[in-house]
Amino acid sequence: MSRPDGVAWHTFDGTRSLATRGKPVYGEQTDGEWRRWDPHRSKLGATFEKGLETGLRNGDSVLYLGAANGTTVSHVADFAGPTYAVEFAPRPARDLVAVARTRDRLFPLLKDARTPETYAHVVESELDAIVQDVATRGQARVANENRRFLADDGRLIAAIKARSEDVTREPPAVFEEVLESLTAEYEVLETERLEPYHDDHLAVVARPL
């Protein structure tokens, strides 16, 4: 598995887990400067655990869509370069701001990932990666609309939530439809279901066309 140098295997209380170096948040396990990256609390962490080739590297510039309270994006900011964290809901966004206070590369944005024109004046172009974890219908549309920020050799790393798209349909049918929609802007390189860490989720790695 290819992963950034800043993401490493480490042992916490006898259990081997992925970890990053940084200030801990929300009571996670630590060992010195290492903080455990719990795949049950992070779709991106589960994507790494599953062994997908994300293309992420130390120092990459990242747009994170659906940052919530900042658990996963704080790990990203531990190894990445400038990291723009978009979150729409005010309550988790307040937590995200608190997490960002101890990370000078993390920039929280109280914005809606479905309307990238509202933060286009802040987010730099030619980014190395977009990480997407949004609980909304139209997840392919969100990825396609935000492609404008991605460099031609960049990567999209998305966690597609079947139940957010349509609770009445079986996940494989939902995933097929989302992947087809993504082909308007991306070439899909790799996919993997995220069980047992996250039910009815599909990890997707893609590159822009």
GROMACS .gro file of N, CA, C and O in nm, residues 70-119:
model
  200
   70GLY      N    1  -1.388   1.760   1.255
   70GLY     CA    2  -1.245   1.772   1.235
   70GLY      C    3  -1.160   1.652   1.269
   70GLY      O    4  -1.038   1.661   1.263
   71THR      N    5  -1.221   1.539   1.303
   71THR     CA    6  -1.141   1.423   1.342
   71THR      C    7  -1.047   1.380   1.229
   71THR      O    8  -0.924   1.377   1.246
   72THR      N    9  -1.102   1.348   1.113
   72THR     CA   10  -1.018   1.298   1.003
   72THR      C   11  -0.931   1.407   0.945
   72THR      O   12  -0.812   1.386   0.918
   73VAL      N   13  -0.989   1.524   0.922
   73VAL     CA   14  -0.911   1.630   0.858
   73VAL      C   15  -0.794   1.674   0.945
   73VAL      O   16  -0.692   1.722   0.894
   74SER      N   17  -0.804   1.655   1.077
   74SER     CA   18  -0.690   1.687   1.162
   74SER      C   19  -0.573   1.592   1.135
   74SER      O   20  -0.457   1.632   1.137
   75HIS      N   21  -0.603   1.464   1.106
   75HIS     CA   22  -0.498   1.371   1.068
   75HIS      C   23  -0.437   1.411   0.934
   75HIS      O   24  -0.314   1.404   0.916
   76VAL      N   25  -0.520   1.453   0.841
   76VAL     CA   26  -0.471   1.496   0.710
   76VAL      C   27  -0.375   1.614   0.727
   76VAL      O   28  -0.266   1.618   0.669
   77ALA      N   29  -0.416   1.710   0.809
   77ALA     CA   30  -0.332   1.828   0.830
   77ALA      C   31  -0.202   1.795   0.902
   77ALA      O   32  -0.107   1.873   0.896
   78ASP      N   33  -0.195   1.679   0.967
   78ASP     CA   34  -0.070   1.636   1.032
   78ASP      C   35   0.041   1.611   0.931
   78ASP      O   36   0.159   1.628   0.962
   79PHE      N   37   0.005   1.565   0.810
   79PHE     CA   38   0.109   1.533   0.712
   79PHE      C   39   0.100   1.616   0.584
   79PHE      O   40   0.197   1.624   0.508
   80ALA      N   41  -0.015   1.678   0.558
   80ALA     CA   42  -0.035   1.749   0.433
   80ALA      C   43   0.016   1.893   0.441
   80ALA      O   44   0.062   1.940   0.546
   81GLY      N   45   0.005   1.961   0.328
   81GLY     CA   46   0.032   2.103   0.324
   81GLY      C   47  -0.096   2.179   0.357
   81GLY      O   48  -0.173   2.135   0.444
   82PRO      N   49  -0.124   2.291   0.290
   82PRO     CA   50  -0.247   2.365   0.318
   82PRO      C   51  -0.369   2.276   0.298
   82PRO      O   52  -0.383   2.210   0.195
   83THR      N   53  -0.456   2.272   0.399
   83THR     CA   54  -0.572   2.183   0.400
   83THR      C   55  -0.697   2.266   0.425
   83THR      O   56  -0.715   2.321   0.534
   84TYR      N   57  -0.781   2.276   0.324
   84TYR     CA   58  -0.905   2.355   0.332
   84TYR      C   59  -1.019   2.262   0.371
   84TYR      O   60  -1.050   2.166   0.299
   85ALA      N   61  -1.082   2.289   0.485
   85ALA     CA   62  -1.182   2.200   0.541
   85ALA      C   63  -1.320   2.264   0.532
   85ALA      O   64  -1.348   2.362   0.601
   86VAL      N   65  -1.406   2.209   0.448
   86VAL     CA   66  -1.539   2.263   0.425
   86VAL      C   67  -1.641   2.186   0.507
   86VAL      O   68  -1.650   2.063   0.498
   87GLU      N   69  -1.719   2.259   0.587
   87GLU     CA   70  -1.827   2.198   0.666
   87GLU      C   71  -1.946   2.294   0.668
   87GLU      O   72  -1.929   2.413   0.693
   88PHE      N   73  -2.064   2.240   0.645
   88PHE     CA   74  -2.185   2.322   0.631
   88PHE      C   75  -2.258   2.343   0.763
   88PHE      O   76  -2.313   2.450   0.789
   89ALA      N   77  -2.260   2.241   0.850
   89ALA     CA   78  -2.338   2.248   0.973
   89ALA      C   79  -2.266   2.330   1.079
   89ALA      O   80  -2.150   2.302   1.111
   90PRO      N   81  -2.332   2.431   1.137
   90PRO     CA   82  -2.264   2.521   1.231
   90PRO      C   83  -2.208   2.452   1.355
   90PRO      O   84  -2.099   2.486   1.400
   91ARG      N   85  -2.282   2.353   1.412
   91ARG     CA   86  -2.234   2.294   1.537
   91ARG      C   87  -2.102   2.220   1.519
   91ARG      O   88  -2.005   2.248   1.592
   92PRO      N   89  -2.091   2.124   1.427
   92PRO     CA   90  -1.959   2.062   1.409
   92PRO      C   91  -1.854   2.159   1.358
   92PRO      O   92  -1.735   2.141   1.387
   93ALA      N   93  -1.897   2.261   1.284
   93ALA     CA   94  -1.799   2.360   1.235
   93ALA      C   95  -1.732   2.433   1.351
   93ALA      O   96  -1.614   2.468   1.342
   94ARG      N   97  -1.805   2.455   1.460
   94ARG     CA   98  -1.742   2.519   1.577
   94ARG      C   99  -1.633   2.430   1.635
   94ARG      O  100  -1.526   2.478   1.675
   95ASP      N  101  -1.659   2.299   1.641
   95ASP     CA  102  -1.556   2.206   1.687
   95ASP      C  103  -1.437   2.206   1.592
   95ASP      O  104  -1.321   2.198   1.635
   96LEU      N  105  -1.466   2.211   1.462
   96LEU     CA  106  -1.361   2.214   1.361
   96LEU      C  107  -1.270   2.334   1.379
   96LEU      O  108  -1.147   2.324   1.369
   97VAL      N  109  -1.329   2.448   1.407
   97VAL     CA  110  -1.250   2.570   1.430
   97VAL      C  111  -1.157   2.551   1.549
   97VAL      O  112  -1.040   2.591   1.546
   98ALA      N  113  -1.208   2.488   1.655
   98ALA     CA  114  -1.124   2.464   1.773
   98ALA      C  115  -1.007   2.372   1.741
   98ALA      O  116  -0.894   2.394   1.786
   99VAL      N  117  -1.032   2.269   1.661
   99VAL     CA  118  -0.925   2.178   1.620
   99VAL      C  119  -0.820   2.253   1.538
   99VAL      O  120  -0.699   2.231   1.552
  100ALA      N  121  -0.865   2.344   1.452
  100ALA     CA  122  -0.774   2.417   1.363
  100ALA      C  123  -0.683   2.514   1.438
  100ALA      O  124  -0.579   2.553   1.385
  101ARG      N  125  -0.721   2.553   1.558
  101ARG     CA  126  -0.640   2.650   1.633
  101ARG      C  127  -0.500   2.597   1.662
  101ARG      O  128  -0.407   2.675   1.680
  102THR      N  129  -0.484   2.466   1.668
  102THR     CA  130  -0.352   2.408   1.697
  102THR      C  131  -0.285   2.355   1.571
  102THR      O  132  -0.184   2.286   1.580
  103ARG      N  133  -0.339   2.389   1.453
  103ARG     CA  134  -0.283   2.340   1.326
  103ARG      C  135  -0.279   2.454   1.227
  103ARG      O  136  -0.383   2.492   1.171
  104ASP      N  137  -0.161   2.507   1.203
  104ASP     CA  138  -0.152   2.628   1.121
  104ASP      C  139  -0.171   2.600   0.972
  104ASP      O  140  -0.181   2.693   0.893
  105ARG      N  141  -0.178   2.471   0.933
  105ARG     CA  142  -0.202   2.439   0.792
  105ARG      C  143  -0.349   2.406   0.763
  105ARG      O  144  -0.384   2.375   0.650
  106LEU      N  145  -0.432   2.409   0.865
  106LEU     CA  146  -0.573   2.371   0.852
  106LEU      C  147  -0.661   2.496   0.851
  106LEU      O  148  -0.659   2.575   0.946
  107PHE      N  149  -0.739   2.511   0.744
  107PHE     CA  150  -0.822   2.630   0.725
  107PHE      C  151  -0.970   2.590   0.719
  107PHE      O  152  -1.017   2.540   0.617
  108PRO      N  153  -1.045   2.610   0.828
  108PRO     CA  154  -1.186   2.572   0.829
  108PRO      C  155  -1.273   2.673   0.754
  108PRO      O  156  -1.252   2.794   0.764
  109LEU      N  157  -1.370   2.620   0.678
  109LEU     CA  158  -1.461   2.704   0.601
  109LEU      C  159  -1.605   2.659   0.628
  109LEU      O  160  -1.640   2.544   0.601
  110LEU      N  161  -1.686   2.749   0.684
  110LEU     CA  162  -1.827   2.721   0.706
  110LEU      C  163  -1.901   2.746   0.575
  110LEU      O  164  -1.955   2.854   0.551
  111LYS      N  165  -1.898   2.644   0.489
  111LYS     CA  166  -1.955   2.655   0.354
  111LYS      C  167  -2.024   2.524   0.318
  111LYS      O  168  -2.007   2.422   0.383
  112ASP      N  169  -2.099   2.529   0.208
  112ASP     CA  170  -2.171   2.413   0.155
  112ASP      C  171  -2.091   2.356   0.038
  112ASP      O  172  -2.069   2.427  -0.062
  113ALA      N  173  -2.049   2.230   0.048
  113ALA     CA  174  -1.970   2.168  -0.058
  113ALA      C  175  -2.044   2.161  -0.191
  113ALA      O  176  -1.982   2.142  -0.296
  114ARG      N  177  -2.177   2.178  -0.188
  114ARG     CA  178  -2.255   2.174  -0.312
  114ARG      C  179  -2.247   2.306  -0.388
  114ARG      O  180  -2.291   2.313  -0.503
  115THR      N  181  -2.191   2.409  -0.326
  115THR     CA  182  -2.180   2.539  -0.392
  115THR      C  183  -2.036   2.589  -0.384
  115THR      O  184  -2.005   2.683  -0.308
  116PRO      N  185  -1.947   2.530  -0.459
  116PRO     CA  186  -1.805   2.566  -0.449
  116PRO      C  187  -1.775   2.710  -0.489
  116PRO      O  188  -1.671   2.764  -0.450
  117GLU      N  189  -1.866   2.772  -0.563
  117GLU     CA  190  -1.843   2.912  -0.599
  117GLU      C  191  -1.840   3.002  -0.476
  117GLU      O  192  -1.782   3.111  -0.480
  118THR      N  193  -1.896   2.957  -0.363
  118THR     CA  194  -1.898   3.040  -0.243
  118THR      C  195  -1.763   3.040  -0.169
  118THR      O  196  -1.742   3.123  -0.081
  119TYR      N  197  -1.675   2.946  -0.203
  119TYR     CA  198  -1.542   2.947  -0.140
  119TYR      C  199  -1.430   2.947  -0.242
  119TYR      O  200  -1.312   2.932  -0.207
   0.00000   0.00000   0.00000
